């Protein structure tokens, strides 16, 4: 049955198909051809029903294939994989006329060693494998916010590998986890809202309770905080739903505006933005829903209350 440990890295490959190439070059130290872009290839190996986890083709600026990678997430030990991996490699090499690498994420060294022994024992096989195995602990953390923003899938993959010590067999001190927060937020900021929410849940799910609380507190200090599944985000959703039910009723619209004003002030308080009394009164007395929405949008990034209520 698919698990998050299997599916999340593959979701990140779908987000950025060049991720396996980065793993091969940056994590495993292999020399790889220069390329212009990477694209996912159909993972179904026909005519049988075999399906690889992720097959990636790397192309140059003229769209010619220069490299290919079979990227597998292998959580257990399976002799059958030795045969299917050969199919995946052969399929890519025959289809595109390039050498294809086999890059496999396994949970621990013991699993990698087991596969190496099984492959070494296949002395009579006409098709030998040369997989490049790596474990989560091999992947270095990405702490630079600019790098994370430029390559969000790489940053999330690398830092998720370093989050859950028990499940992913990484050795990261509790204090070190907090150092990853800025880069992870920078990476999340490049994603669409539904994907933000998914990876926010994934990050929190891999953190122990104390670190979860620190993560949520950190996120709420950023302009992105209210976009996540925090209590404030839930309140905003509830307000939107209440506004929809009250549409067409004057009393409901008035209450919706008042609640929006209160949420706006709550957001500013959470972000530590001081609100003078006259500005607070201006916000609470506003009867223009569009203006309140504009102010609310500004509140995510504004550094002063005056920036929020400034004239157009």
PDB file of N, CA and C in Angstrom, residues 4 30 64 91 139 176 245 294:
ATOM      1  N   UNK A   4       3.046   7.785   2.764  1.00  0.00           N
ATOM      2  CA  UNK A   4       3.609   9.120   2.568  1.00  0.00           C
ATOM      3  C   UNK A   4       5.104   9.051   2.314  1.00  0.00           C
ATOM      4  N   UNK A  30      27.730  11.946  -8.824  1.00  0.00           N
ATOM      5  CA  UNK A  30      27.958  11.440 -10.174  1.00  0.00           C
ATOM      6  C   UNK A  30      28.115  12.588 -11.163  1.00  0.00           C
ATOM      7  N   UNK A  64      16.702  17.675 -27.485  1.00  0.00           N
ATOM      8  CA  UNK A  64      17.266  16.351 -27.683  1.00  0.00           C
ATOM      9  C   UNK A  64      17.553  15.715 -26.320  1.00  0.00           C
ATOM     10  N   UNK A  91      14.040   0.141 -21.147  1.00  0.00           N
ATOM     11  CA  UNK A  91      12.995   0.873 -21.860  1.00  0.00           C
ATOM     12  C   UNK A  91      13.458   2.293 -22.176  1.00  0.00           C
ATOM     13  N   UNK A 139      21.240  13.023   2.308  1.00  0.00           N
ATOM     14  CA  UNK A 139      20.789  14.247   1.653  1.00  0.00           C
ATOM     15  C   UNK A 139      21.072  15.440   2.567  1.00  0.00           C
ATOM     16  N   UNK A 176      18.647  21.597  15.696  1.00  0.00           N
ATOM     17  CA  UNK A 176      18.952  21.754  14.281  1.00  0.00           C
ATOM     18  C   UNK A 176      17.689  21.853  13.437  1.00  0.00           C
ATOM     19  N   UNK A 245     -23.366  32.562   3.297  1.00  0.00           N
ATOM     20  CA  UNK A 245     -24.720  32.282   3.786  1.00  0.00           C
ATOM     21  C   UNK A 245     -25.509  33.564   4.003  1.00  0.00           C
ATOM     22  N   UNK A 294      -9.296  44.618   0.607  1.00  0.00           N
ATOM     23  CA  UNK A 294      -8.018  45.188   0.194  1.00  0.00           C
ATOM     24  C   UNK A 294      -7.095  45.349   1.397  1.00  0.00           C
TER      25      UNK A 294
END
